[in-house]
XYZ file of C-alpha atoms in Angstrom:
308
model
C -14.871 -6.672 2.195
C -12.229 -4.415 3.718
C -12.612 -2.921 7.185
C -11.932 0.730 8.035
C -11.373 2.604 11.305
C -12.184 6.325 11.193
C -10.109 8.079 13.892
C -11.636 11.398 14.975
C -9.664 13.573 17.450
C -12.029 15.954 19.268
C -11.487 19.026 21.431
C -14.608 20.997 22.351
C -16.549 19.882 19.261
C -19.991 19.512 20.856
C -21.742 21.066 17.869
C -19.848 19.009 15.278
C -19.956 15.411 16.534
C -23.490 14.544 15.416
C -23.306 16.304 11.988
C -19.980 14.552 11.373
C -21.468 11.164 12.252
C -24.507 11.746 10.039
C -22.402 12.899 7.085
C -20.050 9.913 7.298
C -22.830 7.339 7.644
C -24.693 8.856 4.681
C -21.539 8.882 2.553
C -20.547 5.282 3.307
C -24.057 3.810 3.379
C -23.775 2.164 -0.036
C -20.032 1.520 -0.043
C -18.453 -1.915 0.146
C -16.534 -1.272 3.357
C -17.140 -2.254 6.976
C -16.331 0.872 8.935
C -16.106 1.933 12.570
C -15.714 5.396 14.091
C -13.344 5.937 16.981
C -13.728 9.356 18.610
C -10.811 10.462 20.790
C -11.932 13.131 23.259
C -8.850 15.220 24.018
C -10.001 16.629 27.359
C -13.000 18.598 26.066
C -14.647 21.038 28.476
C -18.038 21.160 26.738
C -20.580 18.458 25.921
C -18.433 16.661 23.332
C -18.123 13.438 25.315
C -21.848 13.439 26.096
C -22.681 13.624 22.377
C -20.210 10.852 21.571
C -21.689 8.585 24.257
C -25.161 9.203 22.867
C -24.016 8.047 19.419
C -22.226 5.085 20.947
C -25.449 4.071 22.694
C -27.431 3.530 19.498
C -24.711 2.522 17.003
C -22.212 -0.213 17.883
C -19.931 0.991 15.094
C -19.073 3.995 17.266
C -16.476 3.848 20.041
C -14.571 6.412 22.054
C -11.531 7.081 24.186
C -11.583 10.008 26.614
C -8.421 11.594 28.034
C -8.082 12.819 31.615
C -7.018 16.236 30.256
C -5.936 17.920 27.044
C -2.832 16.144 25.742
C -2.880 17.527 22.193
C -3.941 16.346 18.763
C -0.799 14.272 18.175
C -1.514 12.290 21.353
C -5.125 11.802 20.252
C -3.992 10.548 16.852
C -1.595 8.089 18.488
C -4.295 6.847 20.874
C -6.577 6.149 17.937
C -3.860 4.520 15.888
C -2.907 2.169 18.731
C -6.460 0.807 18.751
C -6.674 0.052 15.035
C -6.904 -3.600 14.043
C -8.732 -3.096 10.745
C -7.384 -3.278 7.178
C -7.517 0.483 6.688
C -7.522 3.614 8.840
C -8.124 7.315 8.267
C -7.668 10.459 10.373
C -10.501 12.977 10.117
C -11.359 16.229 11.926
C -14.787 16.394 13.540
C -15.470 19.943 12.276
C -16.153 18.619 8.736
C -13.281 20.607 7.231
C -12.142 17.155 6.119
C -15.138 16.442 3.829
C -16.478 12.870 4.140
C -17.536 13.007 0.470
C -13.873 12.481 -0.450
C -13.670 9.158 1.398
C -15.030 6.956 -1.445
C -12.500 8.428 -3.906
C -9.675 7.993 -1.408
C -10.663 4.385 -0.735
C -10.832 3.663 -4.464
C -7.364 5.168 -4.985
C -5.918 2.624 -2.548
C -6.769 -0.111 -5.053
C -4.300 1.344 -7.550
C -0.971 -0.417 -7.940
C 1.700 0.526 -5.353
C -0.598 2.971 -3.552
C -0.605 2.544 0.228
C -1.390 6.086 1.389
C -3.937 8.568 0.011
C -4.193 12.135 1.323
C -6.491 15.123 0.875
C -4.900 18.382 -0.316
C -6.720 21.561 0.662
C -6.912 24.313 -1.958
C -7.500 27.935 -0.967
C -7.647 29.316 2.578
C -9.874 32.379 2.345
C -10.763 31.901 6.008
C -7.202 32.836 7.007
C -5.618 36.272 7.187
C -2.942 37.236 4.665
C -0.246 37.219 7.362
C -1.198 33.709 8.470
C -1.193 32.488 4.878
C 2.309 33.928 4.389
C 3.532 32.236 7.582
C 2.017 28.963 6.396
C 3.772 29.243 3.029
C 7.067 30.058 4.752
C 6.704 27.013 6.977
C 6.016 24.820 3.923
C 9.193 26.056 2.208
C 11.284 25.519 5.351
C 9.881 22.022 5.771
C 10.784 21.132 2.207
C 14.368 22.295 2.710
C 15.069 21.139 6.262
C 12.738 18.192 6.841
C 12.848 16.856 3.271
C 9.064 17.070 3.460
C 7.644 16.391 0.004
C 4.050 17.136 0.960
C 2.521 19.846 -1.246
C 1.083 23.090 0.094
C -2.297 22.403 1.674
C -1.423 18.841 2.688
C -3.653 17.710 5.556
C -3.765 14.904 8.133
C -6.815 13.573 6.296
C -5.162 10.430 4.926
C -6.327 6.877 4.335
C -3.703 4.228 5.140
C -3.499 0.549 4.398
C -2.168 -2.045 6.828
C 1.486 -1.532 5.843
C 1.386 2.177 6.720
C -0.640 1.566 9.887
C 1.935 -0.910 11.173
C 4.819 1.413 10.278
C 3.301 4.241 12.349
C 2.362 1.941 15.219
C 6.025 0.951 15.546
C 7.122 4.575 16.109
C 7.187 4.947 19.925
C 8.433 8.522 20.376
C 6.577 10.886 22.691
C 7.472 14.077 20.797
C 5.402 13.151 17.768
C 4.915 14.803 14.403
C 2.720 12.455 12.390
C 3.329 14.181 9.056
C 7.046 13.625 9.606
C 6.399 9.975 10.476
C 4.572 9.484 7.181
C 7.620 10.911 5.411
C 9.927 8.693 7.485
C 7.904 5.575 6.623
C 8.685 6.279 2.980
C 5.337 5.512 1.371
C 4.584 8.143 -1.301
C 1.183 9.808 -0.980
C -1.395 10.050 -3.738
C -3.088 13.440 -3.308
C -6.731 14.289 -3.979
C -7.395 18.072 -4.034
C -10.480 19.731 -2.605
C -11.650 23.289 -2.014
C -11.358 24.547 1.556
C -14.503 24.182 3.674
C -15.342 26.292 6.708
C -15.838 24.422 9.971
C -19.366 23.246 10.803
C -19.504 24.827 14.275
C -17.307 26.161 17.053
C -13.974 27.901 16.640
C -10.502 26.746 15.635
C -8.156 25.671 18.425
C -5.068 26.632 16.401
C -4.010 30.159 17.354
C -0.612 31.559 16.352
C 1.129 30.465 19.555
C -0.105 26.873 19.152
C 0.881 26.854 15.492
C 4.346 28.189 16.337
C 4.813 25.539 19.026
C 3.637 22.837 16.622
C 6.020 24.024 13.905
C 8.940 24.201 16.359
C 8.197 20.726 17.661
C 7.968 19.391 14.104
C 11.425 20.674 13.204
C 13.161 19.720 16.439
C 11.689 16.214 16.554
C 12.216 15.352 12.896
C 15.602 16.666 11.811
C 19.146 16.921 13.201
C 19.689 20.151 11.260
C 19.345 22.410 14.294
C 21.810 20.399 16.368
C 24.330 20.636 13.548
C 23.559 24.363 13.209
C 24.291 24.845 16.921
C 27.714 23.266 16.516
C 28.550 25.275 13.406
C 27.409 28.566 14.922
C 29.371 27.885 18.094
C 32.567 27.455 16.095
C 31.803 30.542 14.001
C 31.177 32.718 17.051
C 34.387 31.512 18.674
C 36.368 32.569 15.599
C 34.604 35.940 15.409
C 35.286 36.586 19.096
C 38.990 35.858 18.653
C 39.073 38.156 15.613
C 37.335 40.944 17.576
C 39.820 40.647 20.443
C 42.772 40.844 18.035
C 41.214 43.888 16.395
C 40.817 45.541 19.791
C 44.472 44.858 20.673
C 45.790 46.169 17.368
C 43.535 49.224 16.981
C 42.307 50.987 20.127
C 40.276 53.514 18.086
C 37.801 50.779 17.222
C 37.072 49.911 20.857
C 33.404 50.934 20.812
C 32.697 49.065 17.584
C 34.369 45.936 18.887
C 32.331 46.083 22.091
C 29.127 46.340 20.053
C 30.168 43.353 17.972
C 30.913 41.338 21.116
C 27.517 42.229 22.591
C 25.766 41.118 19.412
C 27.684 37.854 19.432
C 26.780 37.325 23.080
C 23.088 37.851 22.311
C 23.242 35.342 19.482
C 24.956 32.851 21.742
C 22.198 33.236 24.316
C 19.606 32.563 21.620
C 21.433 29.410 20.560
C 21.739 28.326 24.183
C 17.953 28.680 24.485
C 17.522 26.444 21.442
C 19.925 23.957 22.980
C 17.902 24.010 26.217
C 14.753 23.164 24.251
C 16.515 20.235 22.599
C 17.765 18.970 25.957
C 14.299 19.330 27.463
C 12.760 17.289 24.650
C 15.463 14.639 25.077
C 14.759 14.548 28.806
C 11.047 14.000 28.199
C 11.778 11.174 25.762
C 14.078 9.244 28.116
C 11.523 9.420 30.948
C 9.219 7.172 28.896
C 6.073 8.741 30.292
C 2.839 7.740 28.545
C 1.865 10.219 25.853
C -1.691 10.367 27.211
C -3.830 9.148 30.119
C -7.215 7.547 29.405
C -9.985 8.467 31.837
C -12.630 6.268 30.245
C -13.351 4.384 27.057
C -16.237 2.604 25.388
C -16.859 -1.046 26.169
C -15.097 -3.700 24.132
C -18.220 -4.707 22.205
C -16.254 -3.916 19.040
C -12.927 -5.668 18.573
C -11.562 -2.526 16.930
C -11.914 -0.579 20.153
C -9.782 -2.613 22.525
């Protein structure tokens, strides 16, 4: 019998923890898999941790890790992954937008030849505005071109991994993490199982536009060298354009105003590129400091070997 760790990042999910637990236990009740749930409380300000502790008190298959503050979902995913010593692992959201009913199919798919990673692909996002859907589609196209991301539209973090994939991700030590990019880096193709979008069980989404933009920016800057190469190329291009503008000004005084406008535009673009360069340097600085990605305030007792 294979063993499975269900990693559940949580941020202010007080109303979702118990329904999630009940749905998972009902789904896996008759399945030939020994499973454990590891909730990672990412600095919740509501009663999320209290609900998790209550579950932990009456079911020794439940464990938890609680952060000292909000460190982000990527940190929570890493914290869970570092504590996996089972054959399989899966990331799931507590709000039940990752339907537990898919788990048996995903586990069965792992038995197919050369399948090490199975993911859930969300179809339809009627809960999102048209503008947000367009931004999401644009991001998907950019990721395909710049990050060589082969994930289809609607690809989620809801993925079941075998031991090979787990070990590959555990060996990635970077602080500026983008787990979807790490799956691509590991090189294991994903078998996708589609499902219709489900509205969250309770609470509200934590992903506003500013968070999504920051996440997308971090994904691109931490995964590809494209932007560093673009900085170099643009710097050379702007230098040539500036020289050309100066020559134009020397040879034709009647175009003085136009040349000044061109130089101002070039200066503005250079400032924008310098800002991008500053972000890259800042991320590099954070990496070389080797600070821990998260700080644990408390965790469940080691009554389960999976929750060391």
